[in-house]
């Protein structure tokens, strides 16, 4: 379990950082939001805006690439919980399997809570 | 361009100091971004929580590879922790800036005082000493035996490199640990910190988990807790991609370097520095809360 979990965390970290570096590098060349990086409320990418831009934006936006990197970073621990859950199920350790389900449910609850406010 | 460089330096400094004195970088990132760089505190907290997440993923990898992390215990403690984090993160949306500055000021000062005392009177891990002496969890009390059976699935072991032996330990007082975890999650969500400063002592002193395993388990938990807050901050647009990635790069580099030099510094010498730095930060945050420090 430990070895596979280590691999998941490492691969996730590398992919996430690669997206972040790529977004930052392209942003440097494209001069994206360089003057406005401290404008928080208007310029930041909210999730709904992020998804619509991802679907509709024909022009390449380095900020979106960086945001994808951040989202992958956020997803890494969730994937590790999924992995633990599967591992405990295979090992027929139902008590720990239920605990992992509980953690996942609370994570889903947080996503719903974030969406509702 | 200078701003980019400064953001990386902020992350580097926070990661270096954080890992050297054994706290996360969040306690330093938020004050520096909000006070020195005039970034709104909500956005500073959003940035900090992603940096905390990245640090947790990077550091917990090493512990997991060595088999030190108690994953079952981390998972069960994560349930109240994530509930606390949801509550803390939701509260941030409704709390005014000056109140957040005041809460942060108090927390930073308390954390500084705690870290000072811990370093000033540093002694060997008492749980590890008990394990080695064989006086660990010896009980004939039947009620304790029942409790022991209930928490047996969280018992674990790891290889202690410094002693060159396997350390087996039994987890006690699970309900107390669950309660404290809720508060750790709450402060993590509210202030954008990892919460390790609460979790590690709780695991070690209250739940009898050896310090190394407590640190590893806390590090693993912090990543999952930070997910909750990050999702809520992301939804509300408090995470600026450019600021965040630069801070993340800095923090990752700083914490890697900091963990190398951590063991080489005398604990008593850095204790006074910690107290001084944290007192100043706490005071500045407090002054900002009451608009005395305004610009």
Short mmCIF file of C-alpha atoms in Angstrom, two decimals:
data_model
loop_
_atom_site.label_atom_id
_atom_site.label_comp_id
_atom_site.label_asym_id
_atom_site.label_seq_id
_atom_site.Cartn_x
_atom_site.Cartn_y
_atom_site.Cartn_z
CA UNK A 1 0.00 0.00 0.00
CA UNK A 2 2.70 2.48 1.04
CA UNK A 3 4.69 2.02 -2.16
CA UNK A 4 1.66 2.58 -4.41
CA UNK A 5 0.49 5.56 -2.38
CA UNK A 6 3.98 7.04 -2.67
CA UNK A 7 3.80 6.61 -6.46
CA UNK A 8 0.36 8.27 -6.64
CA UNK A 9 1.55 11.28 -4.61
CA UNK A 10 4.78 11.61 -6.61
CA UNK A 11 3.15 11.34 -10.04
CA UNK A 12 0.37 13.74 -9.01
CA UNK A 13 2.88 16.26 -7.68
CA UNK A 14 5.00 16.11 -10.85
CA UNK A 15 1.99 16.51 -13.19
CA UNK A 16 0.58 19.36 -11.12
CA UNK A 17 3.89 21.23 -10.99
CA UNK A 18 4.38 20.65 -14.74
CA UNK A 19 1.04 22.36 -15.47
CA UNK A 20 1.87 25.21 -13.11
CA UNK A 21 5.31 25.76 -14.63
CA UNK A 22 3.89 25.57 -18.17
CA UNK A 23 1.14 28.07 -17.33
CA UNK A 24 3.58 30.43 -15.70
CA UNK A 25 6.11 30.20 -18.55
CA UNK A 26 3.51 30.81 -21.26
CA UNK A 27 2.05 33.62 -19.15
CA UNK A 28 5.46 35.29 -19.05
CA UNK A 29 5.61 35.29 -22.85
CA UNK A 30 1.98 36.37 -23.29
CA UNK A 31 2.08 39.15 -20.68
CA UNK A 32 -1.09 37.81 -19.07
CA UNK A 33 -2.48 39.89 -16.21
CA UNK A 34 0.98 41.04 -15.29
CA UNK A 35 -0.29 44.41 -14.10
CA UNK A 36 -3.38 43.03 -12.44
CA UNK A 37 -2.14 40.04 -10.52
CA UNK A 38 -3.24 41.54 -7.23
CA UNK A 39 -6.79 42.19 -8.36
CA UNK A 40 -8.43 39.40 -6.52
CA UNK A 41 -12.18 39.49 -6.84
CA UNK A 42 -12.55 40.27 -10.54
CA UNK A 43 -9.64 38.45 -12.10
CA UNK A 44 -9.61 35.23 -10.17
CA UNK A 45 -11.03 32.19 -11.81
CA UNK A 46 -14.14 30.96 -10.05
CA UNK A 47 -15.13 27.39 -10.79
CA UNK A 48 -18.14 28.18 -13.01
CA UNK A 49 -16.12 30.73 -15.00
CA UNK A 50 -13.24 28.26 -15.18
CA UNK A 51 -15.42 25.51 -16.68
CA UNK A 52 -17.12 27.82 -19.21
CA UNK A 53 -13.76 29.27 -20.27
CA UNK A 54 -12.37 25.79 -20.64
CA UNK A 55 -15.27 24.87 -22.94
CA UNK A 56 -15.59 28.08 -24.95
CA UNK A 57 -12.23 29.77 -24.97
CA UNK A 58 -10.66 29.42 -28.39
CA UNK A 59 -7.60 31.43 -27.39
CA UNK A 60 -4.95 29.83 -25.28
CA UNK A 61 -5.00 31.20 -21.71
CA UNK A 62 -1.94 30.39 -19.56
CA UNK A 63 -3.89 31.27 -16.40
CA UNK A 64 -6.24 28.38 -17.15
CA UNK A 65 -3.25 26.07 -17.48
CA UNK A 66 -1.98 27.19 -14.07
CA UNK A 67 -5.44 26.70 -12.61
CA UNK A 68 -5.53 23.15 -13.97
CA UNK A 69 -2.23 22.56 -12.14
CA UNK A 70 -3.75 23.87 -8.91
CA UNK A 71 -6.84 21.69 -9.40
CA UNK A 72 -4.64 18.61 -9.95
CA UNK A 73 -2.81 19.50 -6.73
CA UNK A 74 -6.16 19.68 -4.91
CA UNK A 75 -7.16 16.32 -6.43
CA UNK A 76 -4.05 14.41 -5.27
CA UNK A 77 -5.20 13.77 -1.65
CA UNK A 78 -8.68 12.84 -2.93
CA UNK A 79 -7.12 10.23 -5.22
CA UNK A 80 -5.06 8.91 -2.31
CA UNK A 81 -8.26 8.48 -0.24
CA UNK A 82 -9.82 6.63 -3.21
CA UNK A 83 -6.78 4.39 -3.38
CA UNK A 84 -6.89 3.65 0.37
CA UNK A 85 -10.60 2.88 0.08
CA UNK A 86 -10.01 0.39 -2.75
CA UNK A 87 -7.09 -1.17 -0.90
CA UNK A 88 -9.12 -1.75 2.28
CA UNK A 89 -11.98 -3.20 0.24
CA UNK A 90 -9.68 -5.66 -1.52
CA UNK A 91 -8.11 -6.60 1.82
CA UNK A 92 -11.66 -7.06 3.21
CA UNK A 93 -10.96 -4.62 6.02
CA UNK A 94 -14.51 -3.31 6.05
CA UNK A 95 -14.11 -1.12 9.13
CA UNK A 96 -11.39 0.96 7.51
CA UNK A 97 -13.26 0.84 4.19
CA UNK A 98 -16.27 2.49 5.87
CA UNK A 99 -13.99 5.10 7.47
CA UNK A 100 -12.57 5.98 4.02
CA UNK A 101 -16.12 6.23 2.63
CA UNK A 102 -16.83 8.65 5.49
CA UNK A 103 -13.83 10.82 4.55
CA UNK A 104 -14.90 10.86 0.89
CA UNK A 105 -18.47 11.80 1.84
CA UNK A 106 -17.22 14.73 3.90
CA UNK A 107 -15.06 15.84 0.95
CA UNK A 108 -18.12 15.73 -1.30
CA UNK A 109 -20.05 17.66 1.34
CA UNK A 110 -17.38 20.36 1.27
CA UNK A 111 -17.73 20.65 -2.51
CA UNK A 112 -21.50 21.03 -2.13
CA UNK A 113 -21.05 23.54 0.69
CA UNK A 114 -18.67 25.59 -1.44
CA UNK A 115 -21.13 25.55 -4.32
CA UNK A 116 -24.11 26.59 -2.17
CA UNK A 117 -22.63 29.64 -0.46
CA UNK B 1 9.06 40.94 -12.64
CA UNK B 2 10.32 42.02 -9.24
CA UNK B 3 6.96 41.05 -7.78
CA UNK B 4 7.31 37.50 -9.10
CA UNK B 5 10.74 37.24 -7.56
CA UNK B 6 9.49 38.62 -4.24
CA UNK B 7 6.60 36.11 -4.16
CA UNK B 8 9.01 33.20 -4.65
CA UNK B 9 11.22 34.63 -1.88
CA UNK B 10 8.18 34.85 0.44
CA UNK B 11 7.37 31.20 -0.25
CA UNK B 12 11.01 30.21 0.15
CA UNK B 13 11.26 32.03 3.48
CA UNK B 14 7.98 30.57 4.78
CA UNK B 15 8.92 27.05 3.71
CA UNK B 16 12.43 27.33 5.14
CA UNK B 17 11.41 28.76 8.51
CA UNK B 18 8.29 26.58 8.71
CA UNK B 19 10.09 23.29 8.21
CA UNK B 20 13.08 24.33 10.34
CA UNK B 21 10.98 25.09 13.42
CA UNK B 22 8.44 22.36 12.74
CA UNK B 23 5.36 24.35 11.78
CA UNK B 24 3.71 24.76 8.39
CA UNK B 25 4.41 27.76 6.21
CA UNK B 26 0.83 29.02 6.44
CA UNK B 27 1.42 30.93 9.66
CA UNK B 28 4.02 33.04 7.85
CA UNK B 29 2.55 33.24 4.33
CA UNK B 30 -0.72 34.89 5.35
CA UNK B 31 0.83 37.73 7.40
CA UNK B 32 3.52 38.48 4.81
CA UNK B 33 1.09 38.51 1.88
CA UNK B 34 -1.57 40.52 3.68
CA UNK B 35 0.64 42.96 5.60
CA UNK B 36 3.70 43.43 3.40
CA UNK B 37 2.19 42.85 -0.04
CA UNK B 38 -1.27 44.30 0.69
CA UNK B 39 -3.02 41.27 -0.78
CA UNK B 40 -6.56 40.93 0.66
CA UNK B 41 -6.45 38.56 3.64
CA UNK B 42 -9.07 36.22 2.13
CA UNK B 43 -6.89 35.76 -0.96
CA UNK B 44 -3.77 35.40 1.21
CA UNK B 45 -5.49 32.59 3.11
CA UNK B 46 -6.58 30.95 -0.18
CA UNK B 47 -3.00 31.09 -1.47
CA UNK B 48 -1.66 29.78 1.81
CA UNK B 49 -3.96 26.77 1.91
CA UNK B 50 -2.83 25.59 -1.56
CA UNK B 51 0.81 26.05 -0.48
CA UNK B 52 0.07 24.03 2.67
CA UNK B 53 -1.51 21.33 0.50
CA UNK B 54 1.52 21.19 -1.80
CA UNK B 55 3.91 20.99 1.16
CA UNK B 56 1.83 18.22 2.71
CA UNK B 57 1.80 16.16 -0.50
CA UNK B 58 5.57 16.58 -0.91
CA UNK B 59 6.50 15.80 2.71
CA UNK B 60 3.98 12.99 3.34
CA UNK B 61 5.39 11.16 0.29
CA UNK B 62 8.69 10.63 2.10
CA UNK B 63 7.02 9.44 5.32
CA UNK B 64 4.67 7.07 3.45
CA UNK B 65 7.57 5.55 1.53
CA UNK B 66 9.31 4.79 4.84
CA UNK B 67 6.11 3.34 6.32
CA UNK B 68 5.98 5.81 9.22
CA UNK B 69 2.51 7.21 8.45
CA UNK B 70 -0.41 5.61 10.31
CA UNK B 71 -2.92 5.78 7.44
CA UNK B 72 -5.91 4.13 9.22
CA UNK B 73 -5.54 6.53 12.17
CA UNK B 74 -5.14 9.48 9.81
CA UNK B 75 -8.31 8.50 7.96
CA UNK B 76 -10.48 8.20 11.06
CA UNK B 77 -9.21 11.51 12.46
CA UNK B 78 -9.85 13.12 9.08
CA UNK B 79 -13.62 12.81 9.46
CA UNK B 80 -13.99 15.39 12.29
CA UNK B 81 -11.05 17.38 10.89
CA UNK B 82 -12.73 17.86 7.51
CA UNK B 83 -16.01 18.79 9.23
CA UNK B 84 -14.11 21.44 11.17
CA UNK B 85 -12.40 22.64 7.99
CA UNK B 86 -15.75 23.03 6.20
CA UNK B 87 -17.08 25.10 9.09
CA UNK B 88 -13.92 27.25 9.26
CA UNK B 89 -13.79 27.83 5.48
CA UNK B 90 -17.47 28.74 5.29
CA UNK B 91 -17.06 31.14 8.18
CA UNK B 92 -14.26 32.98 6.35
CA UNK B 93 -16.66 34.04 3.62
CA UNK B 94 -18.82 35.87 6.19
CA UNK B 95 -16.11 37.22 8.51
CA UNK B 96 -14.92 40.80 8.08
CA UNK B 97 -11.25 41.49 7.35
CA UNK B 98 -10.43 43.11 10.70
CA UNK B 99 -11.89 40.20 12.67
CA UNK B 100 -9.84 37.75 10.60
CA UNK B 101 -6.71 39.82 11.26
CA UNK B 102 -7.47 39.77 15.01
CA UNK B 103 -8.07 35.99 15.12
CA UNK B 104 -4.91 35.40 13.10
CA UNK B 105 -2.92 37.73 15.38
CA UNK B 106 -3.99 35.83 18.50
CA UNK B 107 -3.35 32.45 16.88
CA UNK B 108 0.12 33.42 15.61
CA UNK B 109 1.11 34.71 19.04
CA UNK B 110 -0.19 31.56 20.77
CA UNK B 111 1.57 29.35 18.21
CA UNK B 112 4.80 31.30 18.71
CA UNK B 113 4.61 30.94 22.49
CA UNK B 114 3.88 27.22 22.22
CA UNK B 115 6.74 26.62 19.77
CA UNK B 116 9.05 28.69 21.98
CA UNK B 117 8.23 26.63 25.08
CA UNK B 118 8.52 23.39 23.11
CA UNK B 119 11.98 24.29 21.81
CA UNK B 120 13.19 25.95 25.02
CA UNK B 121 12.48 22.89 27.12
CA UNK B 122 13.02 20.31 24.44
CA UNK B 123 13.31 16.75 25.74
CA UNK B 124 13.31 13.33 24.07
CA UNK B 125 9.98 11.97 22.81
CA UNK B 126 8.33 10.59 26.02
CA UNK B 127 6.24 8.05 24.09
CA UNK B 128 9.29 6.69 22.28
CA UNK B 129 11.12 6.43 25.62
CA UNK B 130 8.19 4.48 27.08
CA UNK B 131 8.15 2.13 24.09
CA UNK B 132 11.86 1.47 24.44
CA UNK B 133 11.67 0.97 28.22
CA UNK B 134 8.79 -1.48 27.81
CA UNK B 135 6.48 0.50 30.13
CA UNK B 136 4.18 1.39 27.29
CA UNK B 137 0.41 0.82 27.66
CA UNK B 138 0.72 -1.80 30.38
CA UNK B 139 -2.77 -1.98 31.86
CA UNK B 140 -4.90 -4.59 33.52
CA UNK B 141 -7.95 -2.37 33.87
CA UNK B 142 -10.90 -4.05 32.09
CA UNK B 143 -12.43 -0.79 30.84
CA UNK B 144 -9.10 0.13 29.33
CA UNK B 145 -8.85 -3.34 27.83
CA UNK B 146 -12.15 -2.75 26.00
CA UNK B 147 -10.94 0.62 24.79
CA UNK B 148 -7.70 -1.02 23.71
CA UNK B 149 -9.61 -3.59 21.67
CA UNK B 150 -11.68 -0.87 19.99
CA UNK B 151 -8.70 1.15 18.88
CA UNK B 152 -6.54 -1.87 18.05
CA UNK B 153 -7.08 -1.42 14.31
CA UNK B 154 -5.13 1.84 14.60
CA UNK B 155 -2.11 0.24 16.28
CA UNK B 156 0.92 0.42 14.09
CA UNK B 157 4.67 0.11 13.87
CA UNK B 158 7.54 1.69 11.98
CA UNK B 159 11.27 1.32 11.66
CA UNK B 160 13.14 3.89 13.74
CA UNK B 161 16.35 4.54 11.85
CA UNK B 162 18.13 6.29 14.73
CA UNK B 163 17.58 3.31 17.05
CA UNK B 164 17.76 0.69 14.30
CA UNK B 165 14.68 -1.11 15.60
CA UNK B 166 10.96 -1.50 14.93
CA UNK B 167 8.75 0.62 17.17
CA UNK B 168 5.30 -0.80 17.89
CA UNK B 169 2.72 1.46 19.51
CA UNK B 170 -0.88 1.34 20.67
CA UNK B 171 -3.23 4.27 20.10
CA UNK B 172 -5.24 5.47 23.14
CA UNK B 173 -7.93 8.09 23.84
CA UNK B 174 -9.40 8.05 20.36
CA UNK B 175 -12.49 10.16 21.30
CA UNK B 176 -10.24 12.95 22.65
CA UNK B 177 -8.19 12.80 19.45
CA UNK B 178 -11.36 13.05 17.36
CA UNK B 179 -12.48 16.13 19.32
CA UNK B 180 -9.15 17.93 19.01
CA UNK B 181 -8.98 17.06 15.31
CA UNK B 182 -12.22 18.97 14.77
CA UNK B 183 -10.64 22.14 16.20
CA UNK B 184 -7.46 21.60 14.17
CA UNK B 185 -9.59 21.39 11.01
CA UNK B 186 -11.59 24.45 12.04
CA UNK B 187 -8.49 26.63 12.42
CA UNK B 188 -7.00 25.17 9.24
CA UNK B 189 -10.08 26.21 7.26
CA UNK B 190 -10.42 29.57 8.99
CA UNK B 191 -6.80 30.72 8.83
CA UNK B 192 -5.36 28.81 5.87
CA UNK B 193 -2.85 26.93 7.99
CA UNK B 194 -2.06 23.22 8.09
CA UNK B 195 -3.09 22.70 11.70
CA UNK B 196 -0.08 20.48 12.43
CA UNK B 197 0.71 22.68 15.43
CA UNK B 198 -2.47 21.28 17.05
CA UNK B 199 -2.51 17.77 15.54
CA UNK B 200 1.06 16.68 16.30
CA UNK B 201 0.95 17.41 20.08
CA UNK B 202 -2.53 15.83 20.27
CA UNK B 203 -1.37 12.63 18.57
CA UNK B 204 1.86 12.47 20.57
CA UNK B 205 0.88 13.57 24.08
CA UNK B 206 -2.78 12.50 24.22
CA UNK B 207 -2.97 9.51 21.87
CA UNK B 208 0.46 8.01 22.69
CA UNK B 209 1.66 8.05 19.09
CA UNK B 210 5.49 8.42 18.87
CA UNK B 211 6.52 11.87 17.64
CA UNK B 212 7.85 10.71 14.28
CA UNK B 213 4.67 8.77 13.47
CA UNK B 214 2.57 11.68 14.80
CA UNK B 215 4.37 14.13 12.49
CA UNK B 216 4.01 11.77 9.51
CA UNK B 217 0.31 11.10 10.17
CA UNK B 218 -0.39 14.80 10.69
CA UNK B 219 1.40 15.63 7.45
CA UNK B 220 -0.75 13.10 5.55
CA UNK B 221 -3.93 14.46 7.18
CA UNK B 222 -3.09 18.11 6.41
CA UNK B 223 -3.27 17.41 2.67
CA UNK B 224 -6.79 15.98 2.90
CA UNK B 225 -7.95 18.79 5.23
CA UNK B 226 -6.52 21.40 2.87
CA UNK B 227 -8.55 19.90 0.00
CA UNK B 228 -11.77 20.87 1.76
CA UNK B 229 -10.73 24.47 2.30
CA UNK B 230 -9.15 24.73 -1.17
CA UNK B 231 -12.38 23.64 -2.86
CA UNK B 232 -14.38 26.27 -0.96
CA UNK B 233 -11.78 29.00 -1.60
CA UNK B 234 -11.57 28.04 -5.27
CA UNK B 235 -15.35 28.25 -5.64
CA UNK B 236 -15.33 31.72 -4.15
CA UNK B 237 -12.47 33.03 -6.28
CA UNK B 238 -10.00 33.48 -3.41
CA UNK B 239 -7.21 31.58 -5.18
CA UNK B 240 -5.20 33.69 -7.58
CA UNK B 241 -3.33 31.26 -9.87
CA UNK B 242 -0.28 33.45 -10.44
CA UNK B 243 0.32 34.34 -6.80
CA UNK B 244 -0.38 30.77 -5.74
CA UNK B 245 2.01 29.00 -8.10
CA UNK B 246 4.89 31.33 -7.23
CA UNK B 247 4.31 30.82 -3.51
CA UNK B 248 4.02 27.04 -4.06
CA UNK B 249 7.37 26.93 -5.92
CA UNK B 250 9.03 28.90 -3.13
CA UNK B 251 7.49 26.90 -0.29
CA UNK B 252 8.42 23.54 -1.86
CA UNK B 253 12.03 24.62 -2.37
CA UNK B 254 12.23 26.23 1.09
CA UNK B 255 10.75 23.27 2.96
CA UNK B 256 13.08 20.83 1.20
CA UNK B 257 16.09 22.89 2.21
CA UNK B 258 14.68 23.57 5.69
CA UNK B 259 14.27 19.88 6.51
CA UNK B 260 18.00 19.40 5.83
CA UNK B 261 19.11 22.16 8.19
CA UNK B 262 16.44 21.52 10.85
CA UNK B 263 18.50 18.94 12.71
CA UNK B 264 21.63 21.06 12.68
CA UNK B 265 20.24 24.00 14.65
CA UNK B 266 20.24 24.15 18.44
CA UNK B 267 16.62 24.13 19.62
CA UNK B 268 17.22 26.59 22.45
CA UNK B 269 18.89 29.09 20.14
CA UNK B 270 16.02 29.23 17.70
CA UNK B 271 13.40 29.36 20.47
CA UNK B 272 13.97 33.06 21.12
CA UNK B 273 13.95 33.86 17.41
CA UNK B 274 10.62 32.07 17.02
CA UNK B 275 9.04 33.96 19.91
CA UNK B 276 10.37 37.31 18.66
CA UNK B 277 9.26 36.79 15.04
CA UNK B 278 5.83 35.45 15.94
CA UNK B 279 5.23 38.14 18.56
CA UNK B 280 5.99 40.84 16.01
CA UNK B 281 3.76 39.22 13.37
CA UNK B 282 0.95 38.70 15.90
CA UNK B 283 1.20 42.31 17.05
CA UNK B 284 1.20 43.65 13.46
CA UNK B 285 -1.87 41.56 12.60
CA UNK B 286 -3.58 42.86 15.72
CA UNK B 287 -2.71 46.47 14.90
CA UNK B 288 -4.06 45.94 11.39
CA UNK B 289 -7.27 44.49 12.87
CA UNK B 290 -7.97 47.69 14.77
CA UNK B 291 -6.96 49.90 11.82
CA UNK B 292 -3.98 51.28 13.77
CA UNK B 293 -1.69 49.89 11.09
CA UNK B 294 -3.48 51.05 7.98
CA UNK B 295 -2.25 52.08 4.61
#
